[in-house]
C-alpha positions as a Markdown table, in Angstrom:
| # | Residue | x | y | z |
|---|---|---|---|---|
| 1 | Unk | -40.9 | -16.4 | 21.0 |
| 2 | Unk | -38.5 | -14.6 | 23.6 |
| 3 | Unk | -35.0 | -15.1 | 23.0 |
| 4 | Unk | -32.5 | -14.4 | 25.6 |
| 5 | Unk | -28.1 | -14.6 | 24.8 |
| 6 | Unk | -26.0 | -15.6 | 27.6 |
| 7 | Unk | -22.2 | -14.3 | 27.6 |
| 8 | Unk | -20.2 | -16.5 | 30.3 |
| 9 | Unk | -16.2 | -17.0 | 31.2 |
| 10 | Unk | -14.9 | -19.1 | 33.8 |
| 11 | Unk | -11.3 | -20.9 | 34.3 |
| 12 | Unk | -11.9 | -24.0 | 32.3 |
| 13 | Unk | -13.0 | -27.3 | 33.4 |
| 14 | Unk | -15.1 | -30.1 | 32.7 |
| 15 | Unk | -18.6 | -30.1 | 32.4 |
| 16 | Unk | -19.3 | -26.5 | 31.6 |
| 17 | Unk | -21.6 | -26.6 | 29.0 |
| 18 | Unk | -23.8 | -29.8 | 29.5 |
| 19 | Unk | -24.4 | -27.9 | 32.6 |
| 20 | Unk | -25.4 | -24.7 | 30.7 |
| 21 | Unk | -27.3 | -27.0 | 28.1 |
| 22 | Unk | -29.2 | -29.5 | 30.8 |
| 23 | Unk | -30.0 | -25.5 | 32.6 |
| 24 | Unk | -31.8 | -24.4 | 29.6 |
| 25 | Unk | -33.8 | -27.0 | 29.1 |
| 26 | Unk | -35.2 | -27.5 | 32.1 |
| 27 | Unk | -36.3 | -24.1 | 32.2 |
| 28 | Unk | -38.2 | -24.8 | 28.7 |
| 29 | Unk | -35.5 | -23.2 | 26.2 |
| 30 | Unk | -34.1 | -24.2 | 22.9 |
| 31 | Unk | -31.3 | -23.4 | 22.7 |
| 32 | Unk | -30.3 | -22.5 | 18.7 |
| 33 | Unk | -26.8 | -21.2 | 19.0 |
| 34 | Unk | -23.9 | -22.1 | 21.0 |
| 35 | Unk | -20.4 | -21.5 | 20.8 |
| 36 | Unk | -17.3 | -21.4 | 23.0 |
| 37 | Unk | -13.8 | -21.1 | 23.0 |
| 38 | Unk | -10.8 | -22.1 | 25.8 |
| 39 | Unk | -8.0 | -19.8 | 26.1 |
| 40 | Unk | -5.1 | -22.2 | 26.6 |
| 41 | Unk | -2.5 | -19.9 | 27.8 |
| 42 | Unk | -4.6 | -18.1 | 30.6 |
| 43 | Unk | -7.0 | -21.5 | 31.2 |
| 44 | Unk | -10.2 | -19.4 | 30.6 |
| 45 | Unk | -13.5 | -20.9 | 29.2 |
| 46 | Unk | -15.9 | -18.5 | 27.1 |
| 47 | Unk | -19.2 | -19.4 | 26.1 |
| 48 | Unk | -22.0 | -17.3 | 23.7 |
| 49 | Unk | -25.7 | -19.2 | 23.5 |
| 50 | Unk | -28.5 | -18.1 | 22.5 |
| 51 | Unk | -31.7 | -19.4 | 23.4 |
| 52 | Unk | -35.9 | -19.3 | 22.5 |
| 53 | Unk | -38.7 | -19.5 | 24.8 |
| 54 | Unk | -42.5 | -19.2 | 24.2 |
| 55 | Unk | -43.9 | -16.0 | 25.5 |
| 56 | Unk | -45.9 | -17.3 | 28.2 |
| 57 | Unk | -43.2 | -19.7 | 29.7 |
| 58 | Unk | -40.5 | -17.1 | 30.2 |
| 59 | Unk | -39.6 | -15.7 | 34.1 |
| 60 | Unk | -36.8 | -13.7 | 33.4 |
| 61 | Unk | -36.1 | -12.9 | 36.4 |
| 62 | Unk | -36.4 | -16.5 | 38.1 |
| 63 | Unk | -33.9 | -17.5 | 35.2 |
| 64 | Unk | -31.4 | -15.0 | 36.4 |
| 65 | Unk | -32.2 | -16.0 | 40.3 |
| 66 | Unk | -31.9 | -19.5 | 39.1 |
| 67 | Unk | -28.4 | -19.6 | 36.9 |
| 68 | Unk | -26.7 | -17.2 | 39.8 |
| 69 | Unk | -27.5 | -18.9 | 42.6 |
| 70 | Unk | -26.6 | -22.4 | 41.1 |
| 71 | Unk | -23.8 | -22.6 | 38.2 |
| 72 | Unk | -22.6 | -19.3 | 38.5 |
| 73 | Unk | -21.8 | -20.5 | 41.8 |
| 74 | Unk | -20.3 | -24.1 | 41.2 |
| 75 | Unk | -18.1 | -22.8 | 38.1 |
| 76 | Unk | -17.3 | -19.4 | 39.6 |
| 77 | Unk | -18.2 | -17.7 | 36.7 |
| 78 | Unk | -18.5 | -13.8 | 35.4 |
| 79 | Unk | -21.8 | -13.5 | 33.2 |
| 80 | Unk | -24.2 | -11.6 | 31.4 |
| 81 | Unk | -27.8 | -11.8 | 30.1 |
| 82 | Unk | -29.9 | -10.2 | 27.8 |
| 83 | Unk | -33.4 | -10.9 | 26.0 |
| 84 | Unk | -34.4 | -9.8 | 22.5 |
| 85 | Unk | -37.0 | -8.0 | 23.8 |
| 86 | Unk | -34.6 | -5.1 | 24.8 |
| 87 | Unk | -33.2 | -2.9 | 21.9 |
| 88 | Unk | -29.9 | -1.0 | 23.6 |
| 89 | Unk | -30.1 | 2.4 | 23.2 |
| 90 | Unk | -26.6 | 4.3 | 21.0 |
| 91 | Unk | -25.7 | 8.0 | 21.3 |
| 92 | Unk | -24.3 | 9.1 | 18.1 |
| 93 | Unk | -21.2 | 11.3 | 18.9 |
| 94 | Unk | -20.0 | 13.4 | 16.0 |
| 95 | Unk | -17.8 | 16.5 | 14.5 |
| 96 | Unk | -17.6 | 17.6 | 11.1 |
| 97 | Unk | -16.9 | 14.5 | 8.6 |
| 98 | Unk | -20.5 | 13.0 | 7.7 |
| 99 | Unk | -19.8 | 10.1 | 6.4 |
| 100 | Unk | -19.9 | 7.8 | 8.9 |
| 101 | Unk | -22.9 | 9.4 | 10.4 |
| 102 | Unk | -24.7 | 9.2 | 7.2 |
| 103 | Unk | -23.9 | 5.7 | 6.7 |
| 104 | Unk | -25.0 | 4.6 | 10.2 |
| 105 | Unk | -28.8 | 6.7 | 10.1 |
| 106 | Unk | -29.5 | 4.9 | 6.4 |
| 107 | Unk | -28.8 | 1.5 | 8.5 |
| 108 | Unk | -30.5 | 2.4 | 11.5 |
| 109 | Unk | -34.0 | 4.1 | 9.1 |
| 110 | Unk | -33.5 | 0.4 | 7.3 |
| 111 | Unk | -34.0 | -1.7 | 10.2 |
| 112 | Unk | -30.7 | -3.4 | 9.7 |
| 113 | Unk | -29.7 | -1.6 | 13.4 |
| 114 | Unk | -31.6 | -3.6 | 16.2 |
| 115 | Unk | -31.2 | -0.6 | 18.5 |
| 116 | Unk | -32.7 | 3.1 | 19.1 |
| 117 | Unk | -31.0 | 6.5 | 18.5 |
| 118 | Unk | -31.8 | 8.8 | 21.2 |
| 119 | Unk | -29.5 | 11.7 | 20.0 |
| 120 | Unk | -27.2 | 12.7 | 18.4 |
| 121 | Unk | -23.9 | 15.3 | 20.2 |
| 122 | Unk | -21.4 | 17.3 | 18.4 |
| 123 | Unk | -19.1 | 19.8 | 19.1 |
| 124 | Unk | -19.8 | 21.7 | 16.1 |
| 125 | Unk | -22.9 | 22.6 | 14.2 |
| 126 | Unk | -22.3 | 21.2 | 10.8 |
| 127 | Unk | -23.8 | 18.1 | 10.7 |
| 128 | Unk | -27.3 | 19.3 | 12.6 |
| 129 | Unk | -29.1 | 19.7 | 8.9 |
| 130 | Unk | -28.3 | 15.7 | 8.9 |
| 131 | Unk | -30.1 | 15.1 | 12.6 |
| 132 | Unk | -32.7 | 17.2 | 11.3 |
| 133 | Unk | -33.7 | 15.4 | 8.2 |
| 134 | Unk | -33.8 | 12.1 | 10.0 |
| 135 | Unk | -35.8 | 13.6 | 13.0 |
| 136 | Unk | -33.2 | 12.6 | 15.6 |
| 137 | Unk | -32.7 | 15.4 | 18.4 |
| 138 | Unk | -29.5 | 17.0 | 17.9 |
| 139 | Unk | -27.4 | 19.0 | 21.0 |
| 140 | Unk | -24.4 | 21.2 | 20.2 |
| 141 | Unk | -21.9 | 20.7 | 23.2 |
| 142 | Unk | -18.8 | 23.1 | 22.4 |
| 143 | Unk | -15.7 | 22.1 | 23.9 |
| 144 | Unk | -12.5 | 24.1 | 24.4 |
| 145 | Unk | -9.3 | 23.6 | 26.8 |
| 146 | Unk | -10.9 | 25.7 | 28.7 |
| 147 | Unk | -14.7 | 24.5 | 28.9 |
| 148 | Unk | -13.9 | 20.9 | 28.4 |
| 149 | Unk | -15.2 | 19.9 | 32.2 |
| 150 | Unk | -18.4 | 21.9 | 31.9 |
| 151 | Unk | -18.7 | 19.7 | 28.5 |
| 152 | Unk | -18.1 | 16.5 | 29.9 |
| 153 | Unk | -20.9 | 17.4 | 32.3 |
| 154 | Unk | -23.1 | 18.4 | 30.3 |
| 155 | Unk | -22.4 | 15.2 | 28.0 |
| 156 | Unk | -22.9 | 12.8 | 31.4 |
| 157 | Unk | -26.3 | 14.5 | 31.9 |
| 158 | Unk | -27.6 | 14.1 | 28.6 |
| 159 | Unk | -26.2 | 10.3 | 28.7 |
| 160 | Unk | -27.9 | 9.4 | 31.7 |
| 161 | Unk | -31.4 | 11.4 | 31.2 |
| 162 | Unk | -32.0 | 9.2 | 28.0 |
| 163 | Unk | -30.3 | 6.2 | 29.6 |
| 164 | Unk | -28.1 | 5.4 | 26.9 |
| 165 | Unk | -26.5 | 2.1 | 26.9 |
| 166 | Unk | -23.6 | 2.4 | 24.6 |
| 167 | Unk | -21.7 | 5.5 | 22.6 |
| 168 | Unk | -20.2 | 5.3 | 19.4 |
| 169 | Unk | -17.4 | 8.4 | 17.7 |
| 170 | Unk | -18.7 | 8.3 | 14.6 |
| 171 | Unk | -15.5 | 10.5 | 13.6 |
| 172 | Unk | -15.8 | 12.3 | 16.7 |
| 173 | Unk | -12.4 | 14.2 | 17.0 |
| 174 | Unk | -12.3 | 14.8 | 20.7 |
| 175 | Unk | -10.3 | 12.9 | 23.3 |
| 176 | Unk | -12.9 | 11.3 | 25.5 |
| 177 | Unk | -12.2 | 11.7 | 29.2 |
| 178 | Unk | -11.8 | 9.2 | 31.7 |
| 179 | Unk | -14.7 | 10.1 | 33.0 |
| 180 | Unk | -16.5 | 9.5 | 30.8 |
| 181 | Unk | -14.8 | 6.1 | 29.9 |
| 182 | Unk | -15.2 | 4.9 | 33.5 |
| 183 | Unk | -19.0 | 5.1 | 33.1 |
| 184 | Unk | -19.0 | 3.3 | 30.2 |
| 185 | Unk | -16.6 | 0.5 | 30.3 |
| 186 | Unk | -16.2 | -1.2 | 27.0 |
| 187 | Unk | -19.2 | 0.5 | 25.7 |
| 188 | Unk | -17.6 | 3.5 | 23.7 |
| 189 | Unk | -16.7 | 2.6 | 20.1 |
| 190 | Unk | -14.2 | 4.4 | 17.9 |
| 191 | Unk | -13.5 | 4.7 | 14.2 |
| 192 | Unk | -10.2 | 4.9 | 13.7 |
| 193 | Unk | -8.8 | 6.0 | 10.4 |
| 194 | Unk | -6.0 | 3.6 | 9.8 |
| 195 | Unk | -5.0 | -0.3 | 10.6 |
| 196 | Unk | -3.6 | 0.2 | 14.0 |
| 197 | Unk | -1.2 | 0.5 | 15.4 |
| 198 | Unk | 0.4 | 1.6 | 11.9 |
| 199 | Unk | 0.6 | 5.6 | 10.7 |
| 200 | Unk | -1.9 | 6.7 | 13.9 |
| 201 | Unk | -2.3 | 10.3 | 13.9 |
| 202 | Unk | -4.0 | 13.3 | 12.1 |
| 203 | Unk | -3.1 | 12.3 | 8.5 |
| 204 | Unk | -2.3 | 8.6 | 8.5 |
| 205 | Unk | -3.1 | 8.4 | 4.4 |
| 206 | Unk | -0.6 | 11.5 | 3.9 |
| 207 | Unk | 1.8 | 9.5 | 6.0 |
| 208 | Unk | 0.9 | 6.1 | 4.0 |
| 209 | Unk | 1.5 | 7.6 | 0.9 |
| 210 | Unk | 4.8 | 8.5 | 1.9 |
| 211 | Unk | 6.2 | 5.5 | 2.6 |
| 212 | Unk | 4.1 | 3.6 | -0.8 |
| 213 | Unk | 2.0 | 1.6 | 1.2 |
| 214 | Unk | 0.6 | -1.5 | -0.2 |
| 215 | Unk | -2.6 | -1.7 | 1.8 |
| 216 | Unk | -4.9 | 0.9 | 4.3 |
| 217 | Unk | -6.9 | -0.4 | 6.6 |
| 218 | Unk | -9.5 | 0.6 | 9.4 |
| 219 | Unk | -9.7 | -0.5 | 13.4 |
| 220 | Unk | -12.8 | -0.1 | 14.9 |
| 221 | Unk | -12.3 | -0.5 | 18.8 |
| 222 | Unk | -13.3 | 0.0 | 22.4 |
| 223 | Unk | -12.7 | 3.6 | 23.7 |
| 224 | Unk | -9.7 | 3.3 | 26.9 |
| 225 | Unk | -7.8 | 5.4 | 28.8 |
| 226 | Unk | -5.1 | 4.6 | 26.4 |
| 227 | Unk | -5.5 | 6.5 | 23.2 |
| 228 | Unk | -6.4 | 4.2 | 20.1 |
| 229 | Unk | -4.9 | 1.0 | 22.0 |
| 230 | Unk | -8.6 | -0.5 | 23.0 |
| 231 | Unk | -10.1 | -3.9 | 22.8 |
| 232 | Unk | -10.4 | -3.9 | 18.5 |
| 233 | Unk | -13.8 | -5.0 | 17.6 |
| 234 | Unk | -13.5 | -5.0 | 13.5 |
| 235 | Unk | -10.6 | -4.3 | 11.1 |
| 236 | Unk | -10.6 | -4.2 | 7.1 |
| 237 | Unk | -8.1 | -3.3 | 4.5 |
| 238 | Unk | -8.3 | -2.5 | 0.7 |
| 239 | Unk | -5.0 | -2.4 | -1.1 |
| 240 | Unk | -3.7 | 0.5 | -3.1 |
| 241 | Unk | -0.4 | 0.9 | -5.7 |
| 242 | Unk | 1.7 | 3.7 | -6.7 |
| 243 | Unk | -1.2 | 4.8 | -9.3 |
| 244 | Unk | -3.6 | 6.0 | -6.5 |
| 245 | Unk | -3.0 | 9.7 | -5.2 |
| 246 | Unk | -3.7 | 11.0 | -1.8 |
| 247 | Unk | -7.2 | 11.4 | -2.3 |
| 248 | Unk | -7.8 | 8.3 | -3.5 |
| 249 | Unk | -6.7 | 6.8 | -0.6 |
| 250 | Unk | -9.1 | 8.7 | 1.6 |
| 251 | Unk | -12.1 | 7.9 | -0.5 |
| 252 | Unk | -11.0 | 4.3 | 0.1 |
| 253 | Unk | -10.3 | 5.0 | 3.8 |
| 254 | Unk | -13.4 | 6.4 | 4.1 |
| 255 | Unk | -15.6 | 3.6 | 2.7 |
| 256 | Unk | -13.3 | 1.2 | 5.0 |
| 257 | Unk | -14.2 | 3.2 | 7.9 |
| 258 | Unk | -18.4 | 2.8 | 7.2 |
| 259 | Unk | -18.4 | -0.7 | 6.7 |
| 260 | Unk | -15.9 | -1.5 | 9.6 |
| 261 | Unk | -17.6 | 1.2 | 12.2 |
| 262 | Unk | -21.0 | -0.6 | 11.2 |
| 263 | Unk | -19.9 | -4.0 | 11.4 |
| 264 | Unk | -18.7 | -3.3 | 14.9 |
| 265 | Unk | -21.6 | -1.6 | 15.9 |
| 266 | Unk | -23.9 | -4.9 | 14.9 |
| 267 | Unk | -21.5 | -7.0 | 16.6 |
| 268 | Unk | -21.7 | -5.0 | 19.6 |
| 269 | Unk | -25.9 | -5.0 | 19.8 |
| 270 | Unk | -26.2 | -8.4 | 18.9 |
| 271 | Unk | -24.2 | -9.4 | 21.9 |
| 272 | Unk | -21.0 | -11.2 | 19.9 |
| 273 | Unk | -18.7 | -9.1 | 21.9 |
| 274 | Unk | -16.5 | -10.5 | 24.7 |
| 275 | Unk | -13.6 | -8.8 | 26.5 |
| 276 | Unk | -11.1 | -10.2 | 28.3 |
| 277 | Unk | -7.5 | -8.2 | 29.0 |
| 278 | Unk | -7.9 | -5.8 | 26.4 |
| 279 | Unk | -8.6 | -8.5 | 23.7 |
| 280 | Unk | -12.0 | -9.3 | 22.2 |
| 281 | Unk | -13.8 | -12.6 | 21.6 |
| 282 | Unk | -16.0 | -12.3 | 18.5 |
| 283 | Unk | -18.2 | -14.9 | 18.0 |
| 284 | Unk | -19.8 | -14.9 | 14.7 |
């Protein structure tokens, strides 16, 4: 079986998805997930389905011929399509913390990751030993103030020769350009080290400790032009009291950050991921 997922959003009306449904079906699908959801205040429909066909019955491309040149039309509608038969390829962007990174190459050696792992970039050497032991190619991109264009470049090159789909900082701790971001609209995910918007910056668990926080948290998001204010993807917390020190905290932010960065990373390959003005749809 060939299964295909079909992202949609449209202003909302009637009709929608017996159209969608009726569609399928004609073509010879089964359709074995559907969900949608109506944004009241800004009238928009969105829809997530994903459907099976046998092998031999499948024409892709007539299918996308087909749905564009018929309800795309008549609902006026923004879309996307993708088959199972595709795994999206992820560039691993990293510094010097390994957690994440370990965390994400024991999911992806598992099979619990339905995508491939091209490379792996870093603007430091320290975590090469960690490529090297899971045979992915590693490249060492130093950047500085002063060679941060010649990086970029270099970064865009490798992107495109291995056609990667998607990026993700696993604890990456460079500003990404937007450059860079412009070439790959909502497909850059961050860790970030604390439940935005609260205590951002270079010690957020220093500054929680401070003020005796109650709770620390995690945001994984989509990588814009404004820095850590992207579409958020996942979120977690863990609470804390007055009995844990600073370095409890971080263990705990830490094991936040792998299960929250992974998280957002399936929900991102398996297609669950709509955005619409800054905001994501997750449909689980």
């Amino acid at each position: 079986m060939n299964k295909i997922t079909l992202l949609m959003h449209c202003k909302d009306q009637s009709g929608i998805i017996a159209a969608v449904s009726n569609f399928i079906a004609e073509l010879g699908g089964n359709i074995v997930y559907i969900d949608q959801h109506v944004d009241r205040e800004q009238n928009i429909f969105f829809m997530r389905l994903e459907s099976e066909f046998d092998n031999d019955i499948l024409d892709l491309e007539h299918l996308k011929d087909t749905f564009k040149n018929g309800l795309v039309k008549q609902f006026v509608m923004k879309w996307r399509i993708y088959t199972s038969e595709v795994q999206p390829k992820m560039a691993l962007f990293v510094s010097k913390y390994d957690h994440c990174l370990y965390d994400i190459l024991g999911r992806y050696k598992s099979g619990e990751l339905n995508a491939k792992i091209p490379f792996i970039l870093s603007n430091h050497l320290d975590l090469k030993p960690i490529a090297d032991s899971f045979d992915i190619p590693f490249y060492h991109v130093p950047v500085t103030k002063d060679t941060k264009p010649e990086a970029e470049a270099k970064q865009l090159e490798l992107l495109k020769k291995h056609k990667i789909n998607f990026i993700v900082l696993a604890r990456y701790m460079q500003i990404i350009s937007p450059k860079l971001i412009n070439e790959y609209p909502n497909k850059i995910i961050n860790i970030h080290h604390s439940f935005l918007p609260a205590f951002v910056g270079a010690k957020p668990y220093h500054s929680a400790y401070k003020r005796g926080v109650k709770i620390i948290g995690a945001t994984s998001h989509y990588v814009t032009e404004d820095l850590d204010a992207g579409p958020i993807i996942e979120q977690d917390v863990t609470r804390v009291t007055h009995n844990h020190a600073i370095e409890d905290l971080i263990a705990k932010g830490r094991d936040l950050e792998k299960i929250v960065l992974a998280t957002a990373i399936k929900h991102h390959i398996n297609r669950k991921v709509m955005v619409y003005n800054n905001k994501t749809l997750i449909f689980y």
